[in-house]
Every structure is written in C-alpha cells, then in structure tokens.
PDB file of C-alpha atoms in Angstrom:
ATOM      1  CA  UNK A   1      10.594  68.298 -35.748  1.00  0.00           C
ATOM      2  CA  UNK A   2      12.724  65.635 -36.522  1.00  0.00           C
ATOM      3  CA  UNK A   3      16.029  66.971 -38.559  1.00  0.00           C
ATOM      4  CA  UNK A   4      17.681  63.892 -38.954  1.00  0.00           C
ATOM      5  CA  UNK A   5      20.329  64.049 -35.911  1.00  0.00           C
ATOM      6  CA  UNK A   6      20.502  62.193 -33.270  1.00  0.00           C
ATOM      7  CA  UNK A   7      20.632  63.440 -29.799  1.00  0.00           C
ATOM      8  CA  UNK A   8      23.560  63.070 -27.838  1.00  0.00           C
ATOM      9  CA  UNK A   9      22.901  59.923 -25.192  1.00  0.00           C
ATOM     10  CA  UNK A  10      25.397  61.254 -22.705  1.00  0.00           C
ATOM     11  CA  UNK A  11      29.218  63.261 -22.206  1.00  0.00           C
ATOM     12  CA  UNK A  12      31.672  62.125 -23.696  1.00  0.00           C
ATOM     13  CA  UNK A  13      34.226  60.365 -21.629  1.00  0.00           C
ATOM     14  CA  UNK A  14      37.953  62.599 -21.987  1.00  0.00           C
ATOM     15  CA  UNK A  15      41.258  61.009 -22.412  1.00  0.00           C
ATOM     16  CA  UNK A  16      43.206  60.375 -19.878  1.00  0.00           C
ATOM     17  CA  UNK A  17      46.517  61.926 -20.227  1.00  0.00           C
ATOM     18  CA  UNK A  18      48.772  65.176 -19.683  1.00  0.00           C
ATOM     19  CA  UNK A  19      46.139  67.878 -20.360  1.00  0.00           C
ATOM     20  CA  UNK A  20      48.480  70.409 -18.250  1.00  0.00           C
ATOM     21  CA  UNK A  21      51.466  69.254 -20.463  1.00  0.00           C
ATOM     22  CA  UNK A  22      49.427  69.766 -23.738  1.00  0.00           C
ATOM     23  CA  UNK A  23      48.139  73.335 -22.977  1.00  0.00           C
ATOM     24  CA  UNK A  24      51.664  74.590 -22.213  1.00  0.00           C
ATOM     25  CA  UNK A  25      52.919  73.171 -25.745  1.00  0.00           C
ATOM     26  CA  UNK A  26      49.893  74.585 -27.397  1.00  0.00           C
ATOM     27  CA  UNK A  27      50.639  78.000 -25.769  1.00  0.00           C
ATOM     28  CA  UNK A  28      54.410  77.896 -26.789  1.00  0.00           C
ATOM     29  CA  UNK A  29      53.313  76.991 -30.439  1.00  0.00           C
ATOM     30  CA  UNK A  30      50.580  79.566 -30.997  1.00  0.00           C
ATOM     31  CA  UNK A  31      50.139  81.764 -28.162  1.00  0.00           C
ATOM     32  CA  UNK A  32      46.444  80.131 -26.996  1.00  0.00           C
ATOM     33  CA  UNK A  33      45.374  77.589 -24.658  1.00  0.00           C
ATOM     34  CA  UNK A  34      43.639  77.819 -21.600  1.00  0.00           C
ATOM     35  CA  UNK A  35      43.075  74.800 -18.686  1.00  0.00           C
ATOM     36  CA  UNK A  36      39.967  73.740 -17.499  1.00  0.00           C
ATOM     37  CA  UNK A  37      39.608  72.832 -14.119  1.00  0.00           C
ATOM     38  CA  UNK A  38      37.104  70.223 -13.191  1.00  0.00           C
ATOM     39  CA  UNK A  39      35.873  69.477  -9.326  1.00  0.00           C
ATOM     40  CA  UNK A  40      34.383  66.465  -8.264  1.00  0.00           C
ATOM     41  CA  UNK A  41      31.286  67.919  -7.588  1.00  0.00           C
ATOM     42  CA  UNK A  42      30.476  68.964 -10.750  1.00  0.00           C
ATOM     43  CA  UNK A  43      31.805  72.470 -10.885  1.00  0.00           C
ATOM     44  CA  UNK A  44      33.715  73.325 -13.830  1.00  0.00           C
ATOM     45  CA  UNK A  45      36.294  76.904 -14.276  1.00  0.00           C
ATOM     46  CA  UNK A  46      38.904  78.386 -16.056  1.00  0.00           C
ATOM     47  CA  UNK A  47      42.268  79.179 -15.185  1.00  0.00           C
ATOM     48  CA  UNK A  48      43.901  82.234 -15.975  1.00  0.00           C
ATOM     49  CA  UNK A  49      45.590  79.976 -19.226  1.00  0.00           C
ATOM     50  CA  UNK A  50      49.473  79.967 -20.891  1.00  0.00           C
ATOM     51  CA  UNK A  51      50.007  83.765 -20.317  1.00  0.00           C
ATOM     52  CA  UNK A  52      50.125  83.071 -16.909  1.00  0.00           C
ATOM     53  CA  UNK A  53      52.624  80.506 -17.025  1.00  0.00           C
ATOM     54  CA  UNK A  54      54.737  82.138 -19.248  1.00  0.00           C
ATOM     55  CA  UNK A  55      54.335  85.320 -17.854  1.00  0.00           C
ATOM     56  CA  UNK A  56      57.438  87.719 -17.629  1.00  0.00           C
ATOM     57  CA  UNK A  57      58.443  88.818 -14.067  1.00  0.00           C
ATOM     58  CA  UNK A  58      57.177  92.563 -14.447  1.00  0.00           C
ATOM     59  CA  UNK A  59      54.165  90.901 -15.297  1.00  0.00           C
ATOM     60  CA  UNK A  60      53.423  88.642 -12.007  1.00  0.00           C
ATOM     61  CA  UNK A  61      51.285  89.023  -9.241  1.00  0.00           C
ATOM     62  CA  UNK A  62      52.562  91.266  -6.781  1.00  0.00           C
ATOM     63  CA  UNK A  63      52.906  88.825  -4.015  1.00  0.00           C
ATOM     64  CA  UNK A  64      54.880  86.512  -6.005  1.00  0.00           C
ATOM     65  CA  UNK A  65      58.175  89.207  -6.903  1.00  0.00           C
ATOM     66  CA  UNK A  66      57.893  89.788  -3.703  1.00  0.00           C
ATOM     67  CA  UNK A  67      58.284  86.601  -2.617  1.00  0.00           C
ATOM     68  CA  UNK A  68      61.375  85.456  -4.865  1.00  0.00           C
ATOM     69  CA  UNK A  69      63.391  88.448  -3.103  1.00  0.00           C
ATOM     70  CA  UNK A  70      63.052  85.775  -0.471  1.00  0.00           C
ATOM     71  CA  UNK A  71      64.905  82.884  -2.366  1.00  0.00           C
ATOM     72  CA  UNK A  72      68.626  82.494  -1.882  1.00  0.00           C
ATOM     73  CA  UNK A  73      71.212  80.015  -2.541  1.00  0.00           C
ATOM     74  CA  UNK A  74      70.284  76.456  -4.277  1.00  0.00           C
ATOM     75  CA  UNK A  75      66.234  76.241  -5.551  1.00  0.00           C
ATOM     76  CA  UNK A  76      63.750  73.663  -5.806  1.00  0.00           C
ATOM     77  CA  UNK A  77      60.872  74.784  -7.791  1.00  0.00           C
ATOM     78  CA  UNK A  78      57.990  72.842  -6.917  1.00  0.00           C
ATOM     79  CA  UNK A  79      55.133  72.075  -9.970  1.00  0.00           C
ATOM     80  CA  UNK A  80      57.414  74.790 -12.213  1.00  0.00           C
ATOM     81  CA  UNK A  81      54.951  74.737 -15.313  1.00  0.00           C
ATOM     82  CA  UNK A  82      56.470  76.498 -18.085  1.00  0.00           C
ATOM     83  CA  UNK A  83      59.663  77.391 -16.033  1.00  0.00           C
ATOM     84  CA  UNK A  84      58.702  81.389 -15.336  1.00  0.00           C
ATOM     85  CA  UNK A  85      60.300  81.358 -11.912  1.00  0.00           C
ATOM     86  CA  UNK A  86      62.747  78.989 -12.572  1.00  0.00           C
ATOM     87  CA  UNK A  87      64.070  80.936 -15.551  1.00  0.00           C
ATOM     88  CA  UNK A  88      64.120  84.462 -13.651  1.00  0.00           C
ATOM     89  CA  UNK A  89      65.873  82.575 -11.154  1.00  0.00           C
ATOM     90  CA  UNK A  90      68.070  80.955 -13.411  1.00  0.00           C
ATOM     91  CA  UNK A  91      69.212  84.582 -14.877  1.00  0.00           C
ATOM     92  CA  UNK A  92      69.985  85.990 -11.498  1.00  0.00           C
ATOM     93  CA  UNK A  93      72.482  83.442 -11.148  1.00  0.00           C
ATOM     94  CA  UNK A  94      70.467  80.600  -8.553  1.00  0.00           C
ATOM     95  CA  UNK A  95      71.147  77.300  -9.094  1.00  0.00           C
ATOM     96  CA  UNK A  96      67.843  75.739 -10.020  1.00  0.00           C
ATOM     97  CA  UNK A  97      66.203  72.312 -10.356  1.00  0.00           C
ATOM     98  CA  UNK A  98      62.445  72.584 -11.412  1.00  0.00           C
ATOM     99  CA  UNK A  99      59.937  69.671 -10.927  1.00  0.00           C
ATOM    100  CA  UNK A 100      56.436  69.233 -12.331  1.00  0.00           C
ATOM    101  CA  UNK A 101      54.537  65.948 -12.327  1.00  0.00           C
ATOM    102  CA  UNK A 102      53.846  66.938 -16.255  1.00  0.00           C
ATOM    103  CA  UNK A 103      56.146  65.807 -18.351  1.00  0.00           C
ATOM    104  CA  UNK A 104      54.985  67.976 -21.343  1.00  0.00           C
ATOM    105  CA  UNK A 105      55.626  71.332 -18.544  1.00  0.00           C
ATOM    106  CA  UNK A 106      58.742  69.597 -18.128  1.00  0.00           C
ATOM    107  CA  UNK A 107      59.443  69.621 -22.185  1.00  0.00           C
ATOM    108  CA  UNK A 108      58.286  72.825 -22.362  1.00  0.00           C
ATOM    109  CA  UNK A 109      60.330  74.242 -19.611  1.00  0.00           C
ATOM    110  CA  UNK A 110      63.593  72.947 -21.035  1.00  0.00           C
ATOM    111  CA  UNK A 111      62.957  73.719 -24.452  1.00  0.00           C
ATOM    112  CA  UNK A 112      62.537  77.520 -22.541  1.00  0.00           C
ATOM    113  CA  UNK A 113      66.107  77.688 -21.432  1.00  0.00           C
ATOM    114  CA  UNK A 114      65.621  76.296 -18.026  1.00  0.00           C
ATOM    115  CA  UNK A 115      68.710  74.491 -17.275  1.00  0.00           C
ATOM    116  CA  UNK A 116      67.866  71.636 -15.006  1.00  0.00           C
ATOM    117  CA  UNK A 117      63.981  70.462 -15.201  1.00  0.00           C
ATOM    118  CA  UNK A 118      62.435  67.101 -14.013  1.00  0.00           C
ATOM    119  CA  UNK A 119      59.553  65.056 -14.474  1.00  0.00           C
ATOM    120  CA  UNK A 120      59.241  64.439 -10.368  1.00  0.00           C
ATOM    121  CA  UNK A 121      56.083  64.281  -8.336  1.00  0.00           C
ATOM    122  CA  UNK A 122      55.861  66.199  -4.803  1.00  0.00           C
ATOM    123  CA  UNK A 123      55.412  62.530  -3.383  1.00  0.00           C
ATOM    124  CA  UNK A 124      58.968  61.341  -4.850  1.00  0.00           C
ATOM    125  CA  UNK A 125      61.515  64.351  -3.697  1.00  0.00           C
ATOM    126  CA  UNK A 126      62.842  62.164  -1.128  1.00  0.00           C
ATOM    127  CA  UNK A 127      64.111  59.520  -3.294  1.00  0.00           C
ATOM    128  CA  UNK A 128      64.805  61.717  -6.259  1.00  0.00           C
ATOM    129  CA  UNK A 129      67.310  63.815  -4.447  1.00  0.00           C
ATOM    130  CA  UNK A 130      70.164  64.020  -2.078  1.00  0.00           C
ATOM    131  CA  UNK A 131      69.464  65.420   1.434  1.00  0.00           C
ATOM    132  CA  UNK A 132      70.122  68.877   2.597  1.00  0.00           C
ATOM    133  CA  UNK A 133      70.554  69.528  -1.335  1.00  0.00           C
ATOM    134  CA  UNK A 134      68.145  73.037  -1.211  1.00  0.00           C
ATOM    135  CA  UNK A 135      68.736  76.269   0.700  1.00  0.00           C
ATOM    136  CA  UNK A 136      65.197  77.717  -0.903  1.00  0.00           C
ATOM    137  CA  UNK A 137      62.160  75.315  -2.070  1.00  0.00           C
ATOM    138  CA  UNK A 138      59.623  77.774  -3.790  1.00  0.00           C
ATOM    139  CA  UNK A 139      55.712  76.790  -4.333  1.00  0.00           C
ATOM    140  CA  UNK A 140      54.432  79.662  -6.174  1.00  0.00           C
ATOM    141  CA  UNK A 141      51.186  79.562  -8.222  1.00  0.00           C
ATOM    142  CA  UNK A 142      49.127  78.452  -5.326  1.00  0.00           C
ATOM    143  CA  UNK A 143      51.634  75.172  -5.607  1.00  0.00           C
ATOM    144  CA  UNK A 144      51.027  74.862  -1.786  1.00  0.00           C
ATOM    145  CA  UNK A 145      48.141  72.909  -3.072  1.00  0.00           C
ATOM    146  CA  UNK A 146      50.480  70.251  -3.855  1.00  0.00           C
ATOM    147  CA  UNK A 147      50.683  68.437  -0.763  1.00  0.00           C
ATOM    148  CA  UNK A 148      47.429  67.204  -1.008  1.00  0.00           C
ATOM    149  CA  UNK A 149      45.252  66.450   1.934  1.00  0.00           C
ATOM    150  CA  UNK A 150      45.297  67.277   5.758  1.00  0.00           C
ATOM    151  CA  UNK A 151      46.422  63.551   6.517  1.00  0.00           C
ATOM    152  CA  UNK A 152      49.081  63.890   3.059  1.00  0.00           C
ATOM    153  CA  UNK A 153      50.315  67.251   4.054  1.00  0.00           C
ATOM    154  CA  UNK A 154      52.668  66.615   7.122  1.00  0.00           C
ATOM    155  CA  UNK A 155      54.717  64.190   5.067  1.00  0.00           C
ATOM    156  CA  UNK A 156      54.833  66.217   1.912  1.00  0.00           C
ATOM    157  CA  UNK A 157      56.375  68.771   4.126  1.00  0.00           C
ATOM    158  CA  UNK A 158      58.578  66.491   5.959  1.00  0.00           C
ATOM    159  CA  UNK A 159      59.767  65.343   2.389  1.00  0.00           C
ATOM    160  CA  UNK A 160      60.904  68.436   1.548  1.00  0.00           C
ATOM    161  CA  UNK A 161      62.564  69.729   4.805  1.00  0.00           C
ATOM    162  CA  UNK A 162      65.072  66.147   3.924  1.00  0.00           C
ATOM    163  CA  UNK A 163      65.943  67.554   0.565  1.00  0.00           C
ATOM    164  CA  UNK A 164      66.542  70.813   2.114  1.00  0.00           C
ATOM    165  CA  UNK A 165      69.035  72.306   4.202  1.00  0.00           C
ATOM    166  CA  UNK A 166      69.250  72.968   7.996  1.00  0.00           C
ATOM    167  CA  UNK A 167      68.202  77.060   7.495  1.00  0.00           C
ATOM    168  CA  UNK A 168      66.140  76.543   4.226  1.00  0.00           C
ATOM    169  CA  UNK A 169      63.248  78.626   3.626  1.00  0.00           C
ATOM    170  CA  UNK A 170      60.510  77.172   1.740  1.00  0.00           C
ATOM    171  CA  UNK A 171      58.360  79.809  -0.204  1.00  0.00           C
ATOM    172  CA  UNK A 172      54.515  78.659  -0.361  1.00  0.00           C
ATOM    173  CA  UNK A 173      51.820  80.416  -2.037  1.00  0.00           C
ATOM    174  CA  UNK A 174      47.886  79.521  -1.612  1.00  0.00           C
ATOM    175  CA  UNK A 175      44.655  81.214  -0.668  1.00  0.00           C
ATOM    176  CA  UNK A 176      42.644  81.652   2.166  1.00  0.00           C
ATOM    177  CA  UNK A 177      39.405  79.335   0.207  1.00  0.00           C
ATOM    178  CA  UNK A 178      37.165  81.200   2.157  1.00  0.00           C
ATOM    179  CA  UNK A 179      37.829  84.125   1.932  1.00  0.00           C
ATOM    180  CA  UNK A 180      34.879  84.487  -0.856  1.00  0.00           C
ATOM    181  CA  UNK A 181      30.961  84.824  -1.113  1.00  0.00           C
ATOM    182  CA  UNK A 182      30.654  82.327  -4.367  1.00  0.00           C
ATOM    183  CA  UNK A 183      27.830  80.047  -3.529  1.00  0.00           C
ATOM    184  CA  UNK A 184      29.123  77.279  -4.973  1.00  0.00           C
ATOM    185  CA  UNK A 185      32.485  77.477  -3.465  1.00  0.00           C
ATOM    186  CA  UNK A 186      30.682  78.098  -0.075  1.00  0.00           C
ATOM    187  CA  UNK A 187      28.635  74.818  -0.547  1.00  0.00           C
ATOM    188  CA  UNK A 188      31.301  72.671  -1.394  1.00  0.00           C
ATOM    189  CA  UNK A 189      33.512  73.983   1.957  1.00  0.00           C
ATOM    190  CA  UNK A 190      30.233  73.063   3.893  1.00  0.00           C
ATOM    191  CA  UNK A 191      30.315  69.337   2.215  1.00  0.00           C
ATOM    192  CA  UNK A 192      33.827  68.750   2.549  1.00  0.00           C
ATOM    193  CA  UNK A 193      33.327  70.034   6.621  1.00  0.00           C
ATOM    194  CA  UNK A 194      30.422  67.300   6.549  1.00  0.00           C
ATOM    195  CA  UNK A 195      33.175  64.559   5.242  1.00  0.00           C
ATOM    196  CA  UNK A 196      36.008  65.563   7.989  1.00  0.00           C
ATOM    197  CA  UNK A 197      38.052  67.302   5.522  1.00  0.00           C
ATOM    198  CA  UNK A 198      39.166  70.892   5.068  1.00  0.00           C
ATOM    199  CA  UNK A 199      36.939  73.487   3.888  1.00  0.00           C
ATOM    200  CA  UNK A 200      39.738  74.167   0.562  1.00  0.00           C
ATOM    201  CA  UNK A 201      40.324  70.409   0.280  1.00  0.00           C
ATOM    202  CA  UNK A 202      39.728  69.625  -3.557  1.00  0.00           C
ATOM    203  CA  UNK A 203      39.459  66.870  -5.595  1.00  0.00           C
ATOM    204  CA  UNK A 204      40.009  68.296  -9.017  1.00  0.00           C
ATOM    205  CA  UNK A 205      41.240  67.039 -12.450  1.00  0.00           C
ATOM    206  CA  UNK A 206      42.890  69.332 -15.270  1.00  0.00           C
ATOM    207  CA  UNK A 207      41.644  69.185 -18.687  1.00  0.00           C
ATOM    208  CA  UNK A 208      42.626  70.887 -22.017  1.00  0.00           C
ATOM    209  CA  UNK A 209      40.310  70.210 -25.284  1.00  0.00           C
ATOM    210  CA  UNK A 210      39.589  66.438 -25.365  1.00  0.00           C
ATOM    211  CA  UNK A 211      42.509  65.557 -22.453  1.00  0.00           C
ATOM    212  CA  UNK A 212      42.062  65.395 -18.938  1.00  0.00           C
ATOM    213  CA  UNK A 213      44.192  64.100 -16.229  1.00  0.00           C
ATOM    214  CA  UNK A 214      43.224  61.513 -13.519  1.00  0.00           C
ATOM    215  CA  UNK A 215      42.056  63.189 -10.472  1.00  0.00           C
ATOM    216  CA  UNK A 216      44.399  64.001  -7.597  1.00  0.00           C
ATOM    217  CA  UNK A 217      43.875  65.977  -4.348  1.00  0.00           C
ATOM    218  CA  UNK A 218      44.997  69.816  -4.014  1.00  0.00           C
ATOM    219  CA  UNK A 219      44.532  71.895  -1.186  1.00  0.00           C
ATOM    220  CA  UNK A 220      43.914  75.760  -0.298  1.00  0.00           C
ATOM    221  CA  UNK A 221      45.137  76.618   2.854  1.00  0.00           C
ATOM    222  CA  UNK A 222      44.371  79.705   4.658  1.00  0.00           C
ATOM    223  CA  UNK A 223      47.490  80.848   6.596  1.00  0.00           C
ATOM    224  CA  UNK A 224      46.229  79.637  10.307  1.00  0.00           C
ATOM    225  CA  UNK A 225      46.050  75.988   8.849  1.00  0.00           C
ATOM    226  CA  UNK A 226      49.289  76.620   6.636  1.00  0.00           C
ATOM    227  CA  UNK A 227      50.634  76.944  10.368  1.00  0.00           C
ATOM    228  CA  UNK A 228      48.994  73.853  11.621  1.00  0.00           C
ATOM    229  CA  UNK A 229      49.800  71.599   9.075  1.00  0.00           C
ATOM    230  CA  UNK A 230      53.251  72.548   9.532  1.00  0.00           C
ATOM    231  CA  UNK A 231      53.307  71.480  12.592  1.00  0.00           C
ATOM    232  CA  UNK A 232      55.031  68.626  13.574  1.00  0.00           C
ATOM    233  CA  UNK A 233      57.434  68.980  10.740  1.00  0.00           C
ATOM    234  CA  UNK A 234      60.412  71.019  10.636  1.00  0.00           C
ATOM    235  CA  UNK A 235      59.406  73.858   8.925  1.00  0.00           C
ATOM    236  CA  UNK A 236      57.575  76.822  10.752  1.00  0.00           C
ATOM    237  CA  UNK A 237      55.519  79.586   9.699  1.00  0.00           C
ATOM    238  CA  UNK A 238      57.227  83.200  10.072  1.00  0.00           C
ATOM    239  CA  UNK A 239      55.958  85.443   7.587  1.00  0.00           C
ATOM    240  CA  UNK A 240      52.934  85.719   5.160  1.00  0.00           C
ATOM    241  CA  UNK A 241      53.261  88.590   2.220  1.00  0.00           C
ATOM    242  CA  UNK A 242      50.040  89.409   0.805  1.00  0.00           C
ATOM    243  CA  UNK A 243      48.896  91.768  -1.764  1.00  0.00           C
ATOM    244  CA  UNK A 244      48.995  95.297  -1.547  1.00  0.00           C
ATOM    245  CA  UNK A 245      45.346  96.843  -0.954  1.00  0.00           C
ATOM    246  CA  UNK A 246      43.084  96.765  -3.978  1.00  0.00           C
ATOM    247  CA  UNK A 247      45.729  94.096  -5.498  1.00  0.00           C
ATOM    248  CA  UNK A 248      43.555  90.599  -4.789  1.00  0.00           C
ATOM    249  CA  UNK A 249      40.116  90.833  -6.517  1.00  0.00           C
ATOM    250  CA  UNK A 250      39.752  87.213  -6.259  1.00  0.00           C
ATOM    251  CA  UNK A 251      40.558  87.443  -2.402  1.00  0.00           C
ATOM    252  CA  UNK A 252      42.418  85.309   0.492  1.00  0.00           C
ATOM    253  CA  UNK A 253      45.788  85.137  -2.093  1.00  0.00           C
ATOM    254  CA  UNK A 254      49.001  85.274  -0.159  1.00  0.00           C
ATOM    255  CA  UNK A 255      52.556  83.686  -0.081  1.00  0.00           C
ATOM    256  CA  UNK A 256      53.671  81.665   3.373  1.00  0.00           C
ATOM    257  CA  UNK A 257      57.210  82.068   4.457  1.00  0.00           C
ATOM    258  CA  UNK A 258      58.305  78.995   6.292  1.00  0.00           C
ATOM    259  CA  UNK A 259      61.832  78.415   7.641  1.00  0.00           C
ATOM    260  CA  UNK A 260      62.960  75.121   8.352  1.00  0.00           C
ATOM    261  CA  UNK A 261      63.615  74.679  12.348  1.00  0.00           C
ATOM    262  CA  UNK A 262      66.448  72.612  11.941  1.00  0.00           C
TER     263      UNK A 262
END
C-alpha cells in the first residue's frame, strides 16, 4: 500500500562529538541518560547509564570500596566521569587530580565539587604532569580498558609509573572478557584471535542520542594478561579483589592491584 512515506535509504550517519560528555550533563540536569556502546562489528549495548557515574559510595560495586581502602596519599583518577571516586576521595581528605578525555565529564565533574579535574587523555600523562607526582593512580570502572591495545598497553603503563612515585600503587579494574557464554561476545574473541589481537581487545565508539564519538581502542583484560602486559614496565601485579560470591552476575569483574617496582 503506498501511504505516502518514503522509506528510509540507509542509517543515519551520528555526529561526531562528546557523546560521553553529553550524557553526564543530561544526567546532572534531569536525572536520565544512558550511553550506547557501539562495536565495530556491529554489536550494539547499553551501559548501566548516569546512575552509575554518579553513584554514591554505599551504592558501588563491591569490588570497587574495596578497592579505594587501597588508595593512599596523592591520586590520579584515570577517565573520572562524573567525579564519584574522585569526590569520595576528595572528602576523606586525598589530594586528587581527575582526568577524562571528555571534556563535558570534565565540566560535569567540577561543577560536582571535585576540586582539581582535567581534560587529559591516558596517552598525554607524561607531558601533562610532573614525575613521581602520584602515590595512588586509580582505574576504576573497568578504566583498565584505557590503555588500549596489547602493543599500546606497555607504554600506557610506563606513562603512568613516570607520573607516579617510587612505591605507588596503581588501582585497575577490568574483566576477565571471557569469562561469559554470550555468543556474540564469544564470536568476536574468536575474530579478534584470528587478527593477532586479544580475545577482549575492542574497537568501540560511545554514543548518546544523535552524538557519537570517533572510535578508539579499549581493552578487557583478564588478570593473567593484566600480569603480562605489565611486564616489562615497572609496575607488578600483587593482588586481585574480586566480588564476593553471588556478587558478579555479569562475570570475570575484578580490581588489579599493581605496585610500582621502583
């Protein structure tokens, strides 16, 4: 029957720009917004959205108050969002500096009370701060992802240790990307083993409504390559925490403690 409308001839093409930075202003304004995550190979999810960035700390994941009873002295707070760790932090009397590569999280974080937020990427701590500057560099929210790829990660990590002190620990969360029986997960691990890369290697873009940002490389590390990648840079793995039994429906989440070997 013909109604008069035209069918669509194909997607429509997002905008490139800070989708991560949009959601998080949209969440402080109105209490919605949720990210979408796109992967390269078609597969599209949703995050767990603004209440998890600006959750309170009695609201967390286990793992992760846990793992800030690990932070001491001078933070970094690595991809810090809305500034939920950085703020808790903040209150218990840490000197913080929080980084995201969005500059709307940034914004947002600020405009939350958080004293000292940047707009720096992972790949730029080096030059944006002074060595041996951090006794703690935290990574929660699976922020491990950050350093990228299996060739990207060593130096990523290497970065970091020169920002950091001597006897810094750095505090890493990700997930085992295995550790699941999603068939489309499982296919995509089996096609990035077929390219040489890691089974949780992603290639992933953010988007929020009509925004998306460009695509950039994140990376879920189960704790044996966590160790490996590691390697060869000053930090070491010592510890992992991860969630009480019955506490991970998702599976394979956990926080790496690495301390930094001098």
């Amino acid at each position: 029957m013909d109604d008069g409308i035209d069918e669509p001839t194909g997607a429509a093409t997002p905008e490139t720009g800070d989708a991560v930075g949009a959601m998080l202003r949209a969440y402080a304004e109105t209490g919605e917004g949720r990210e979408v995550i796109e992967r390269d190979d078609g597969w599209i999810g949703v995050s767990a959205g603004g209440e998890f960035y600006f959750a309170d700390y009695d609201e967390w994941p286990e793992p992760d108050r846990r793992a800030v009873d690990r932070v001491e002295g001078r933070v970094l707070d690595v991809g810090c969002g809305a500034g939920r760790a950085a703020l808790y932090l903040q209150e218990r009397g840490h000197d913080v500096t929080a980084i995201d590569v969005s500059e709307g999280a940034v914004e947002v974080a600020r405009d939350r009370g958080v004293a000292d937020a940047r707009a720096v990427d992972i790949a730029e701590v080096a030059d944006a701060f002074e060595p041996d500057t951090f006794d703690t560099v935290l990574m929660l929210g699976n922020n491990f992802g950050l350093v990228g790829t299996a060739e990207t990660a060593p130096d990523r990590l290497r970065d970091l240790a020169t920002v950091a002190t001597d006897d810094a620990t750095l505090v890493a969360q990700s997930r085992d990307p295995v550790a699941t029986d999603d068939e489309h997960h499982l296919a995509y691990h089996e096609k990035n083993r077929e390219r040489g890369r890691l089974p949780g290697a992603l290639r992933m873009r953010v988007r929020h409504e009509r925004l998306a940002t460009p695509w950039f490389d994140y990376l879920m590390a189960a704790p044996d390559t966590m160790a490996d990648l590691a390697s060869g840079t000053p930090w070491e793995l010592v510890d992992t925490l991860e969630p009480e039994e019955g506490l991970d429906p998702a599976g394979g989440d956990y926080v790496g403690i690495l301390e930094a070997n001098g």
